[in-house]
Amino acid sequence: MTPRQPPEQQAPPVQKLRIRYAKTGRARFASHRDFSRAFERALRRAGVPMAYSSGFSPHPRISYANASPTGAATDAEYLEIGLARAVDPGQLRNELNAALPDGLVLQDVVEAGPGSLADGLTASVWEIDLGPVPGDVLAGAVAGVLVSETLPVQRMTKTGMRDFDARPAILALAVIGEGTLRLLVEHQAPLVRPDDVVQALTRIEPACQSGQPAMFHRRYQGSWDGQVLLDPFNGEPLVLT
Amino acid sequence: MSIDTVSPSLFPRLEPLLARVNKPIQYVGGEVNSVTKEWADTSVRWALMYPDAYEVGQPNQGVAILYEILNERDWILAERTYSVWPDLAALMRQHGLPQFTLDNHRAVGDFDVFGLSFATELGYTNMLGALDLAGIPLHAADRREHDPIVLAGGHAAFNPEPIATFIDAAVLGDGEQASLDVSEIIRAWKAEGRPEGRDGLLHRLAASGLVYVPRFYDVDYLPDGRIQRVVPNRAGVPFRVAKHTLMDLDAWPYPKRPLVPLAETVHERYSVEIFRGCTRGCRFCQAGMITRPVRERSIDTIGAMVAEGLASTGLEEVGLLSLSSADHSEIAPITKQLADRYEGTNVSLSLPSTRVDAFNIDLANELSRNGRRSGLTFAPEGGSERMRKVINKMVSEEDLINTVAAAFGNGWRQVKLYFMCGLPTETDEDVLAIADLAARVIETGRAVSGSRDIRCTVSIGGFVPKPHTPFQWAGQASPETIDHRLGLLRDKIRADRRYGRAIGMRYHDGKPGQIEGLLSRGDRRIGAVIEAVYRDGGMFDGWSEHFSYERWVRCAETALADTGVDLEWYTTREREYREVLPWDHLDSGLDRDWLWEDWQDALDDTEVEDCRWTPCYDCGVCPQLNTAIQIGPTGRSLIPITPL
């Protein structure tokens, strides 16, 4: 055998499926890398006929989009897989759910439509639980955020501390319960995350800190058409509950 | 140790803290194949710990085996716990949260047994950290009736004297049957209403010969600091405690369904131990000495374990483990038939092996049919021919060169060679010979392959003399000696204008090895040093960014001040035949006189053959422990199955 000769090209996928999954409970502490390893192993345990990339080290064809930060719960993560053989999406969902660890659940599996998955994911709805914060304090802070022209925040990135304006990405912010907010945020660069919004709230009103770490829960992801959030799978307006 | 109250889950209290620590996933448990049992449904409960961070401890084979075997019994519960990093440990102290298990987040202090597996002595401070965080008194003598029995196992337990103050008991050797036997004794003692309390249980365990209970033995010292004698202080406990040897590995095919971690760990593969024990007789190798005799798993058990292990985990890499994997009597059919079975899939097979001969290249070729031939690893261990005779690593320079020639001729482009520095009788020239050997490897590689794209990496570790080996009497080389010789070697490789740039050198300085040496051959007086280091903030000694040599030296000086002995006395001092060694009352099956003769043979550059293929050389293990070598070939073969 001659080494160094590139291996044969893999055939392109026969079927592409798009998946919405949830990461809740203790699994919310899984990082995106942790999730992808667990997902790939579940694919193998369930015997899913994956298509593989070409090259010396073939990988199963999986594309991930907009991973939630480690520690956040989510009902609205999305990915796309390429298969070597067509399968029934409902059956794939059931078998993969049986193979995934606790707290990782596939919600929806559909045949990929036209356009890229990422194009349909331009905004997110988050719920933010700040713990026990008095209602008037929180309402005041939210009003403060909404009237601000700019919201300078800082975040540690790989390249060091970075300053940016969180305001343009915030499409809506409202109090929905005790210490609990709902945030509609557009995906921009740099990506504004719910903890950036908490930082902005705390700058306006330090009493927004309850002493407990804030909990984040992504409820929806979709494309923002200027009026409503559209489901990335069927283009219909998402019904927010 | 209560059977009445149910140990509650601490997770609701832990969860808010996890948002504030690094890599929280390592603390949440819930891995695929983990076991959940009701507390009240079981009568004997183990908290199993590998005393290092999750990423190192989770892949440990010993804990994985015991976890499955214990949990297969409906009356036993086994959960796992690992070392907590300082960021979370500080928060846990602040919020009054104790050391917890991952499986159900129960307090370690609520279990009957707190079992720790020590692959290395550098985990001792982490044990103290876990005891402290668990709220269990550090000293065995201070423990209360409800505290767990702290039980040490693993290779380091063959000399548990340095941790004798902290452990209640130690198990020597294979833990499969022994852990079940310990469980039976605890079950019976509880059922009888716990007669004579904690002391009564420890006495039962000691009297059965299952475990070594340090408190039932007194150590007397001579005026010069050497040990005078170690004698039982209690009727009914044995003078010497023997190791456990599991016979018939085919009857114990574990782990069958190992946990699949969500967090990233150091080894992400399904490992099958293809045999246990080794009779190659390398004199530095504690593992080879204390795991005798050789007991093989048969080809069909290995095949079934690989198939089931991959199906139950979804892993893609298989490791065929042992101390010298190419020595399995059926290794050629095993590798070929597994390679056939998984050809065309993404399953990769690896054979961590150290044998230096052309046969190894055939095996490596089988395992790399997909064409990826990057690097091969060999372990000549000694740089010069003379050095290899001293350590009984029977590899001639011609063997090595023929082997690498075969490797380069088969498309391999990189060779990694393992060596040790600081071996008994070693001179500067012995270490410098490593550079000559590496240069010959490059020269051969270029000639055989016709390419200049050839690399050789030499990886060098400092030698640490270990108990129950022929080198247990040897003086350890000082850190200065090791650093000096490594410096000479580095300079020589750098100065080699023809081949130097193709040779990589990887090494560590000699300081951690000296502390490992102190802990390996230490006696009970070392406990005070370990405790002082822990109280001074020392933990995670296996991590270079946490290990502090300066702290160990300082704590050794203070803690040993009144003993008349010191760090050098324990490490660089050569021992005499008559000296009572701290582990002489612990029986690994090896005949002490045979070890001594082998030590003398080493000093005369005399080699000893492998008893699998030559007559018995009377190391003593088989008759002493009533065991025997179990090897094939069976002549059986694997049925070709179609994997997923």
PDB file of N, CA, C and O in Angstrom, chain A residues 1 3-4 25-31 33-35 37-38 40-41 44-45 47 52 56-58 70 99-102 104 211 213 215, chain B residues 11 15-16 18-20 24-25 28 30 32 102-103 105 260-264 268 311-316 346 369 371-372 411 413 453 644:
ATOM      1  N   MET A   1       0.842  -1.197   0.000  1.00  0.00           N
ATOM      2  CA  MET A   1       0.000   0.000   0.000  1.00  0.00           C
ATOM      3  C   MET A   1       0.877   1.247   0.000  1.00  0.00           C
ATOM      4  O   MET A   1       1.845   1.316   0.733  1.00  0.00           O
ATOM      5  N   PRO A   3       1.420   4.885   1.085  1.00  0.00           N
ATOM      6  CA  PRO A   3       0.881   5.871   2.007  1.00  0.00           C
ATOM      7  C   PRO A   3       0.741   7.215   1.326  1.00  0.00           C
ATOM      8  O   PRO A   3       1.190   7.398   0.193  1.00  0.00           O
ATOM      9  N   ARG A   4       0.133   8.148   2.005  1.00  0.00           N
ATOM     10  CA  ARG A   4       0.057   9.533   1.547  1.00  0.00           C
ATOM     11  C   ARG A   4      -0.854   9.727   0.350  1.00  0.00           C
ATOM     12  O   ARG A   4      -1.000  10.822  -0.136  1.00  0.00           O
ATOM     13  N   GLY A  25     -32.208  20.704  31.857  1.00  0.00           N
ATOM     14  CA  GLY A  25     -31.780  19.947  33.040  1.00  0.00           C
ATOM     15  C   GLY A  25     -30.290  20.040  33.205  1.00  0.00           C
ATOM     16  O   GLY A  25     -29.654  21.037  32.855  1.00  0.00           O
ATOM     17  N   ARG A  26     -29.662  18.948  33.700  1.00  0.00           N
ATOM     18  CA  ARG A  26     -28.224  19.047  33.938  1.00  0.00           C
ATOM     19  C   ARG A  26     -27.415  19.081  32.647  1.00  0.00           C
ATOM     20  O   ARG A  26     -26.281  19.524  32.635  1.00  0.00           O
ATOM     21  N   ALA A  27     -28.050  18.642  31.541  1.00  0.00           N
ATOM     22  CA  ALA A  27     -27.327  18.679  30.254  1.00  0.00           C
ATOM     23  C   ALA A  27     -27.049  20.102  29.793  1.00  0.00           C
ATOM     24  O   ALA A  27     -26.244  20.313  28.896  1.00  0.00           O
ATOM     25  N   ARG A  28     -27.725  21.098  30.427  1.00  0.00           N
ATOM     26  CA  ARG A  28     -27.460  22.473  29.980  1.00  0.00           C
ATOM     27  C   ARG A  28     -26.015  22.876  30.246  1.00  0.00           C
ATOM     28  O   ARG A  28     -25.514  23.819  29.667  1.00  0.00           O
ATOM     29  N   PHE A  29     -25.334  22.147  31.117  1.00  0.00           N
ATOM     30  CA  PHE A  29     -23.937  22.475  31.391  1.00  0.00           C
ATOM     31  C   PHE A  29     -22.982  21.902  30.344  1.00  0.00           C
ATOM     32  O   PHE A  29     -21.776  22.110  30.429  1.00  0.00           O
ATOM     33  N   ALA A  30     -23.531  21.173  29.387  1.00  0.00           N
ATOM     34  CA  ALA A  30     -22.685  20.663  28.297  1.00  0.00           C
ATOM     35  C   ALA A  30     -22.326  21.819  27.364  1.00  0.00           C
ATOM     36  O   ALA A  30     -23.188  22.591  26.964  1.00  0.00           O
ATOM     37  N   SER A  31     -21.050  21.919  27.027  1.00  0.00           N
ATOM     38  CA  SER A  31     -20.628  22.927  26.057  1.00  0.00           C
ATOM     39  C   SER A  31     -21.022  22.449  24.662  1.00  0.00           C
ATOM     40  O   SER A  31     -21.448  21.299  24.483  1.00  0.00           O
ATOM     41  N   ARG A  33     -19.045  21.720  22.271  1.00  0.00           N
ATOM     42  CA  ARG A  33     -18.173  20.584  21.908  1.00  0.00           C
ATOM     43  C   ARG A  33     -18.631  19.299  22.597  1.00  0.00           C
ATOM     44  O   ARG A  33     -18.613  18.221  22.006  1.00  0.00           O
ATOM     45  N   ASP A  34     -19.024  19.430  23.864  1.00  0.00           N
ATOM     46  CA  ASP A  34     -19.547  18.260  24.588  1.00  0.00           C
ATOM     47  C   ASP A  34     -20.761  17.698  23.871  1.00  0.00           C
ATOM     48  O   ASP A  34     -20.900  16.495  23.681  1.00  0.00           O
ATOM     49  N   PHE A  35     -21.664  18.619  23.470  1.00  0.00           N
ATOM     50  CA  PHE A  35     -22.871  18.162  22.781  1.00  0.00           C
ATOM     51  C   PHE A  35     -22.527  17.452  21.487  1.00  0.00           C
ATOM     52  O   PHE A  35     -23.066  16.393  21.176  1.00  0.00           O
ATOM     53  N   ARG A  37     -19.882  15.839  20.546  1.00  0.00           N
ATOM     54  CA  ARG A  37     -19.346  14.484  20.764  1.00  0.00           C
ATOM     55  C   ARG A  37     -20.456  13.516  21.152  1.00  0.00           C
ATOM     56  O   ARG A  37     -20.554  12.403  20.644  1.00  0.00           O
ATOM     57  N   ALA A  38     -21.317  13.958  22.079  1.00  0.00           N
ATOM     58  CA  ALA A  38     -22.408  13.092  22.541  1.00  0.00           C
ATOM     59  C   ALA A  38     -23.360  12.773  21.391  1.00  0.00           C
ATOM     60  O   ALA A  38     -23.848  11.648  21.263  1.00  0.00           O
ATOM     61  N   GLU A  40     -22.672  12.709  18.130  1.00  0.00           N
ATOM     62  CA  GLU A  40     -22.054  11.787  17.171  1.00  0.00           C
ATOM     63  C   GLU A  40     -22.056  10.352  17.695  1.00  0.00           C
ATOM     64  O   GLU A  40     -22.260   9.399  16.947  1.00  0.00           O
ATOM     65  N   ARG A  41     -21.826  10.209  19.000  1.00  0.00           N
ATOM     66  CA  ARG A  41     -21.859   8.852  19.573  1.00  0.00           C
ATOM     67  C   ARG A  41     -23.267   8.291  19.565  1.00  0.00           C
ATOM     68  O   ARG A  41     -23.463   7.098  19.335  1.00  0.00           O
ATOM     69  N   ARG A  44     -24.032   6.866  16.291  1.00  0.00           N
ATOM     70  CA  ARG A  44     -23.452   5.538  16.080  1.00  0.00           C
ATOM     71  C   ARG A  44     -24.202   4.470  16.871  1.00  0.00           C
ATOM     72  O   ARG A  44     -24.451   3.381  16.367  1.00  0.00           O
ATOM     73  N   ARG A  45     -24.564   4.803  18.128  1.00  0.00           N
ATOM     74  CA  ARG A  45     -25.313   3.808  18.915  1.00  0.00           C
ATOM     75  C   ARG A  45     -26.639   3.485  18.248  1.00  0.00           C
ATOM     76  O   ARG A  45     -27.093   2.347  18.275  1.00  0.00           O
ATOM     77  N   GLY A  47     -27.193   3.635  15.116  1.00  0.00           N
ATOM     78  CA  GLY A  47     -26.998   3.063  13.783  1.00  0.00           C
ATOM     79  C   GLY A  47     -27.530   3.943  12.658  1.00  0.00           C
ATOM     80  O   GLY A  47     -27.997   3.443  11.639  1.00  0.00           O
ATOM     81  N   TYR A  52     -20.419  10.732   5.131  1.00  0.00           N
ATOM     82  CA  TYR A  52     -19.161  11.205   5.690  1.00  0.00           C
ATOM     83  C   TYR A  52     -18.474  12.168   4.740  1.00  0.00           C
ATOM     84  O   TYR A  52     -18.635  12.086   3.521  1.00  0.00           O
ATOM     85  N   PHE A  56      -8.570  12.416   4.752  1.00  0.00           N
ATOM     86  CA  PHE A  56      -7.874  11.410   5.552  1.00  0.00           C
ATOM     87  C   PHE A  56      -8.643  11.043   6.803  1.00  0.00           C
ATOM     88  O   PHE A  56      -8.530   9.965   7.331  1.00  0.00           O
ATOM     89  N   SER A  57      -9.398  12.001   7.303  1.00  0.00           N
ATOM     90  CA  SER A  57     -10.093  11.759   8.549  1.00  0.00           C
ATOM     91  C   SER A  57     -11.567  12.102   8.354  1.00  0.00           C
ATOM     92  O   SER A  57     -12.012  13.194   8.652  1.00  0.00           O
ATOM     93  N   PRO A  58     -12.323  11.159   7.778  1.00  0.00           N
ATOM     94  CA  PRO A  58     -13.712  11.458   7.422  1.00  0.00           C
ATOM     95  C   PRO A  58     -14.577  11.715   8.662  1.00  0.00           C
ATOM     96  O   PRO A  58     -14.466  10.993   9.643  1.00  0.00           O
ATOM     97  N   THR A  70     -22.716  27.732  27.132  1.00  0.00           N
ATOM     98  CA  THR A  70     -22.685  26.672  28.152  1.00  0.00           C
ATOM     99  C   THR A  70     -23.421  27.162  29.401  1.00  0.00           C
ATOM    100  O   THR A  70     -23.200  28.284  29.847  1.00  0.00           O
ATOM    101  N   ALA A  99     -31.157   7.011  22.307  1.00  0.00           N
ATOM    102  CA  ALA A  99     -29.708   6.840  22.447  1.00  0.00           C
ATOM    103  C   ALA A  99     -29.031   8.046  23.097  1.00  0.00           C
ATOM    104  O   ALA A  99     -27.874   7.951  23.495  1.00  0.00           O
ATOM    105  N   LEU A 100     -29.746   9.170  23.210  1.00  0.00           N
ATOM    106  CA  LEU A 100     -29.102  10.372  23.756  1.00  0.00           C
ATOM    107  C   LEU A 100     -29.125  10.379  25.279  1.00  0.00           C
ATOM    108  O   LEU A 100     -30.036   9.836  25.897  1.00  0.00           O
ATOM    109  N   PRO A 101     -28.122  11.009  25.892  1.00  0.00           N
ATOM    110  CA  PRO A 101     -28.154  11.112  27.350  1.00  0.00           C
ATOM    111  C   PRO A 101     -29.281  12.015  27.839  1.00  0.00           C
ATOM    112  O   PRO A 101     -29.829  12.809  27.074  1.00  0.00           O
ATOM    113  N   ASP A 102     -29.606  11.848  29.108  1.00  0.00           N
ATOM    114  CA  ASP A 102     -30.634  12.643  29.786  1.00  0.00           C
ATOM    115  C   ASP A 102     -30.489  14.132  29.501  1.00  0.00           C
ATOM    116  O   ASP A 102     -29.395  14.665  29.596  1.00  0.00           O
ATOM    117  N   LEU A 104     -30.922  15.804  26.726  1.00  0.00           N
ATOM    118  CA  LEU A 104     -30.761  16.157  25.308  1.00  0.00           C
ATOM    119  C   LEU A 104     -31.891  15.464  24.553  1.00  0.00           C
ATOM    120  O   LEU A 104     -31.960  14.242  24.552  1.00  0.00           O
ATOM    121  N   GLY A 211     -28.203  38.200  43.738  1.00  0.00           N
ATOM    122  CA  GLY A 211     -27.253  37.367  44.486  1.00  0.00           C
ATOM    123  C   GLY A 211     -27.168  35.972  43.899  1.00  0.00           C
ATOM    124  O   GLY A 211     -26.205  35.254  44.131  1.00  0.00           O
ATOM    125  N   PRO A 213     -26.939  33.526  40.465  1.00  0.00           N
ATOM    126  CA  PRO A 213     -26.576  33.679  39.058  1.00  0.00           C
ATOM    127  C   PRO A 213     -27.838  33.663  38.195  1.00  0.00           C
ATOM    128  O   PRO A 213     -28.774  32.912  38.479  1.00  0.00           O
ATOM    129  N   MET A 215     -30.340  32.740  35.241  1.00  0.00           N
ATOM    130  CA  MET A 215     -30.534  31.533  34.428  1.00  0.00           C
ATOM    131  C   MET A 215     -31.137  31.952  33.087  1.00  0.00           C
ATOM    132  O   MET A 215     -32.058  32.766  33.053  1.00  0.00           O
TER     133      MET A 215
ATOM    134  N   PHE B  11     -27.993  18.035  44.323  1.00  0.00           N
ATOM    135  CA  PHE B  11     -27.925  18.772  43.054  1.00  0.00           C
ATOM    136  C   PHE B  11     -28.636  20.126  43.097  1.00  0.00           C
ATOM    137  O   PHE B  11     -28.099  21.106  42.577  1.00  0.00           O
ATOM    138  N   GLU B  15     -26.447  23.181  41.785  1.00  0.00           N
ATOM    139  CA  GLU B  15     -26.729  23.735  40.457  1.00  0.00           C
ATOM    140  C   GLU B  15     -26.414  25.230  40.327  1.00  0.00           C
ATOM    141  O   GLU B  15     -25.761  25.634  39.371  1.00  0.00           O
ATOM    142  N   PRO B  16     -26.859  26.070  41.298  1.00  0.00           N
ATOM    143  CA  PRO B  16     -26.546  27.506  41.138  1.00  0.00           C
ATOM    144  C   PRO B  16     -25.041  27.790  41.140  1.00  0.00           C
ATOM    145  O   PRO B  16     -24.599  28.768  40.541  1.00  0.00           O
ATOM    146  N   LEU B  18     -22.762  25.884  39.783  1.00  0.00           N
ATOM    147  CA  LEU B  18     -22.125  25.396  38.557  1.00  0.00           C
ATOM    148  C   LEU B  18     -22.007  26.483  37.494  1.00  0.00           C
ATOM    149  O   LEU B  18     -21.123  26.429  36.641  1.00  0.00           O
ATOM    150  N   ALA B  19     -22.917  27.455  37.547  1.00  0.00           N
ATOM    151  CA  ALA B  19     -22.854  28.533  36.556  1.00  0.00           C
ATOM    152  C   ALA B  19     -21.602  29.373  36.749  1.00  0.00           C
ATOM    153  O   ALA B  19     -21.241  30.151  35.882  1.00  0.00           O
ATOM    154  N   ARG B  20     -20.945  29.225  37.902  1.00  0.00           N
ATOM    155  CA  ARG B  20     -19.820  30.110  38.212  1.00  0.00           C
ATOM    156  C   ARG B  20     -18.474  29.410  38.135  1.00  0.00           C
ATOM    157  O   ARG B  20     -17.468  29.956  38.580  1.00  0.00           O
ATOM    158  N   PRO B  24     -18.383  23.114  33.939  1.00  0.00           N
ATOM    159  CA  PRO B  24     -19.341  22.540  34.898  1.00  0.00           C
ATOM    160  C   PRO B  24     -19.834  21.150  34.521  1.00  0.00           C
ATOM    161  O   PRO B  24     -20.244  20.387  35.397  1.00  0.00           O
ATOM    162  N   ILE B  25     -19.762  20.801  33.247  1.00  0.00           N
ATOM    163  CA  ILE B  25     -20.297  19.514  32.803  1.00  0.00           C
ATOM    164  C   ILE B  25     -19.640  18.343  33.540  1.00  0.00           C
ATOM    165  O   ILE B  25     -20.247  17.302  33.743  1.00  0.00           O
ATOM    166  N   VAL B  28     -21.839  17.036  36.614  1.00  0.00           N
ATOM    167  CA  VAL B  28     -23.281  16.786  36.593  1.00  0.00           C
ATOM    168  C   VAL B  28     -23.674  15.311  36.472  1.00  0.00           C
ATOM    169  O   VAL B  28     -24.808  14.958  36.773  1.00  0.00           O
ATOM    170  N   GLY B  30     -24.934  11.745  34.979  1.00  0.00           N
ATOM    171  CA  GLY B  30     -25.966  11.456  33.992  1.00  0.00           C
ATOM    172  C   GLY B  30     -25.415  10.939  32.678  1.00  0.00           C
ATOM    173  O   GLY B  30     -26.083  11.002  31.651  1.00  0.00           O
ATOM    174  N   VAL B  32     -24.313   8.424  29.649  1.00  0.00           N
ATOM    175  CA  VAL B  32     -24.881   7.199  29.084  1.00  0.00           C
ATOM    176  C   VAL B  32     -24.227   6.000  29.789  1.00  0.00           C
ATOM    177  O   VAL B  32     -23.015   5.993  30.001  1.00  0.00           O
ATOM    178  N   LEU B 102     -21.233  11.690  41.515  1.00  0.00           N
ATOM    179  CA  LEU B 102     -21.806  12.225  40.282  1.00  0.00           C
ATOM    180  C   LEU B 102     -23.141  11.584  39.921  1.00  0.00           C
ATOM    181  O   LEU B 102     -23.992  12.219  39.326  1.00  0.00           O
ATOM    182  N   ASP B 103     -23.281  10.308  40.297  1.00  0.00           N
ATOM    183  CA  ASP B 103     -24.436   9.566  39.795  1.00  0.00           C
ATOM    184  C   ASP B 103     -25.747  10.126  40.330  1.00  0.00           C
ATOM    185  O   ASP B 103     -26.707  10.299  39.600  1.00  0.00           O
ATOM    186  N   HIS B 105     -25.530  12.640  43.093  1.00  0.00           N
ATOM    187  CA  HIS B 105     -25.159  13.800  43.913  1.00  0.00           C
ATOM    188  C   HIS B 105     -25.454  13.592  45.384  1.00  0.00           C
ATOM    189  O   HIS B 105     -26.092  14.418  46.040  1.00  0.00           O
ATOM    190  N   VAL B 260     -20.173   6.698  28.975  1.00  0.00           N
ATOM    191  CA  VAL B 260     -19.768   7.567  27.875  1.00  0.00           C
ATOM    192  C   VAL B 260     -19.869   9.003  28.381  1.00  0.00           C
ATOM    193  O   VAL B 260     -20.959   9.503  28.615  1.00  0.00           O
ATOM    194  N   PRO B 261     -18.747   9.656  28.596  1.00  0.00           N
ATOM    195  CA  PRO B 261     -18.794  10.982  29.206  1.00  0.00           C
ATOM    196  C   PRO B 261     -19.337  12.035  28.247  1.00  0.00           C
ATOM    197  O   PRO B 261     -19.166  11.916  27.042  1.00  0.00           O
ATOM    198  N   LEU B 262     -20.019  13.027  28.805  1.00  0.00           N
ATOM    199  CA  LEU B 262     -20.393  14.202  28.020  1.00  0.00           C
ATOM    200  C   LEU B 262     -19.198  15.140  27.941  1.00  0.00           C
ATOM    201  O   LEU B 262     -18.936  15.754  26.922  1.00  0.00           O
ATOM    202  N   ALA B 263     -18.474  15.248  29.045  1.00  0.00           N
ATOM    203  CA  ALA B 263     -17.297  16.109  29.081  1.00  0.00           C
ATOM    204  C   ALA B 263     -16.152  15.452  28.323  1.00  0.00           C
ATOM    205  O   ALA B 263     -16.134  14.237  28.134  1.00  0.00           O
ATOM    206  N   GLU B 264     -15.204  16.262  27.919  1.00  0.00           N
ATOM    207  CA  GLU B 264     -14.038  15.736  27.216  1.00  0.00           C
ATOM    208  C   GLU B 264     -13.083  15.098  28.227  1.00  0.00           C
ATOM    209  O   GLU B 264     -12.844  15.642  29.297  1.00  0.00           O
ATOM    210  N   GLU B 268     -10.694   8.723  24.908  1.00  0.00           N
ATOM    211  CA  GLU B 268     -12.067   8.537  24.464  1.00  0.00           C
ATOM    212  C   GLU B 268     -12.095   7.285  23.608  1.00  0.00           C
ATOM    213  O   GLU B 268     -12.204   7.352  22.398  1.00  0.00           O
ATOM    214  N   ALA B 311     -21.076  -1.133  20.566  1.00  0.00           N
ATOM    215  CA  ALA B 311     -22.519  -0.946  20.418  1.00  0.00           C
ATOM    216  C   ALA B 311     -23.100  -0.188  21.606  1.00  0.00           C
ATOM    217  O   ALA B 311     -24.013   0.621  21.454  1.00  0.00           O
ATOM    218  N   SER B 312     -22.579  -0.415  22.793  1.00  0.00           N
ATOM    219  CA  SER B 312     -23.184   0.201  23.972  1.00  0.00           C
ATOM    220  C   SER B 312     -22.666   1.607  24.223  1.00  0.00           C
ATOM    221  O   SER B 312     -23.229   2.340  25.025  1.00  0.00           O
ATOM    222  N   THR B 313     -21.574   1.996  23.568  1.00  0.00           N
ATOM    223  CA  THR B 313     -21.013   3.319  23.833  1.00  0.00           C
ATOM    224  C   THR B 313     -21.083   4.259  22.646  1.00  0.00           C
ATOM    225  O   THR B 313     -21.132   5.469  22.836  1.00  0.00           O
ATOM    226  N   GLY B 314     -21.037   3.725  21.438  1.00  0.00           N
ATOM    227  CA  GLY B 314     -20.945   4.597  20.270  1.00  0.00           C
ATOM    228  C   GLY B 314     -19.557   5.148  20.061  1.00  0.00           C
ATOM    229  O   GLY B 314     -19.352   6.042  19.255  1.00  0.00           O
ATOM    230  N   LEU B 315     -18.569   4.608  20.783  1.00  0.00           N
ATOM    231  CA  LEU B 315     -17.185   5.050  20.577  1.00  0.00           C
ATOM    232  C   LEU B 315     -16.683   4.483  19.254  1.00  0.00           C
ATOM    233  O   LEU B 315     -17.232   3.518  18.732  1.00  0.00           O
ATOM    234  N   GLU B 316     -15.617   5.071  18.722  1.00  0.00           N
ATOM    235  CA  GLU B 316     -15.080   4.616  17.437  1.00  0.00           C
ATOM    236  C   GLU B 316     -13.669   4.086  17.544  1.00  0.00           C
ATOM    237  O   GLU B 316     -13.106   3.631  16.566  1.00  0.00           O
ATOM    238  N   ASN B 346     -15.599   3.225  10.395  1.00  0.00           N
ATOM    239  CA  ASN B 346     -14.744   4.256  10.964  1.00  0.00           C
ATOM    240  C   ASN B 346     -14.165   3.838  12.313  1.00  0.00           C
ATOM    241  O   ASN B 346     -13.644   4.657  13.055  1.00  0.00           O
ATOM    242  N   ARG B 369      -4.948  -0.176   8.044  1.00  0.00           N
ATOM    243  CA  ARG B 369      -5.256  -0.483   6.652  1.00  0.00           C
ATOM    244  C   ARG B 369      -5.810   0.716   5.918  1.00  0.00           C
ATOM    245  O   ARG B 369      -5.784   0.764   4.699  1.00  0.00           O
ATOM    246  N   GLY B 371      -4.541   3.404   5.619  1.00  0.00           N
ATOM    247  CA  GLY B 371      -3.473   4.134   4.965  1.00  0.00           C
ATOM    248  C   GLY B 371      -2.838   5.211   5.810  1.00  0.00           C
ATOM    249  O   GLY B 371      -1.863   5.826   5.414  1.00  0.00           O
ATOM    250  N   ARG B 372      -3.399   5.479   6.994  1.00  0.00           N
ATOM    251  CA  ARG B 372      -2.811   6.522   7.833  1.00  0.00           C
ATOM    252  C   ARG B 372      -1.650   5.942   8.610  1.00  0.00           C
ATOM    253  O   ARG B 372      -1.838   5.212   9.564  1.00  0.00           O
ATOM    254  N   GLY B 411       6.162   2.439   5.038  1.00  0.00           N
ATOM    255  CA  GLY B 411       5.455   3.704   4.877  1.00  0.00           C
ATOM    256  C   GLY B 411       5.328   4.532   6.142  1.00  0.00           C
ATOM    257  O   GLY B 411       4.743   5.613   6.105  1.00  0.00           O
ATOM    258  N   ARG B 413       6.576   7.096   8.918  1.00  0.00           N
ATOM    259  CA  ARG B 413       7.472   8.231   8.734  1.00  0.00           C
ATOM    260  C   ARG B 413       8.025   8.787  10.043  1.00  0.00           C
ATOM    261  O   ARG B 413       8.884   9.637  10.057  1.00  0.00           O
ATOM    262  N   ASP B 453      12.072  13.139   4.825  1.00  0.00           N
ATOM    263  CA  ASP B 453      10.940  13.482   5.689  1.00  0.00           C
ATOM    264  C   ASP B 453      10.749  12.395   6.754  1.00  0.00           C
ATOM    265  O   ASP B 453       9.770  11.663   6.764  1.00  0.00           O
ATOM    266  N   LEU B 644     -22.419  -2.335  12.448  1.00  0.00           N
ATOM    267  CA  LEU B 644     -23.214  -1.226  11.923  1.00  0.00           C
ATOM    268  C   LEU B 644     -22.339  -0.239  11.183  1.00  0.00           C
ATOM    269  O   LEU B 644     -21.226   0.011  11.595  1.00  0.00           O
TER     270      LEU B 644
END
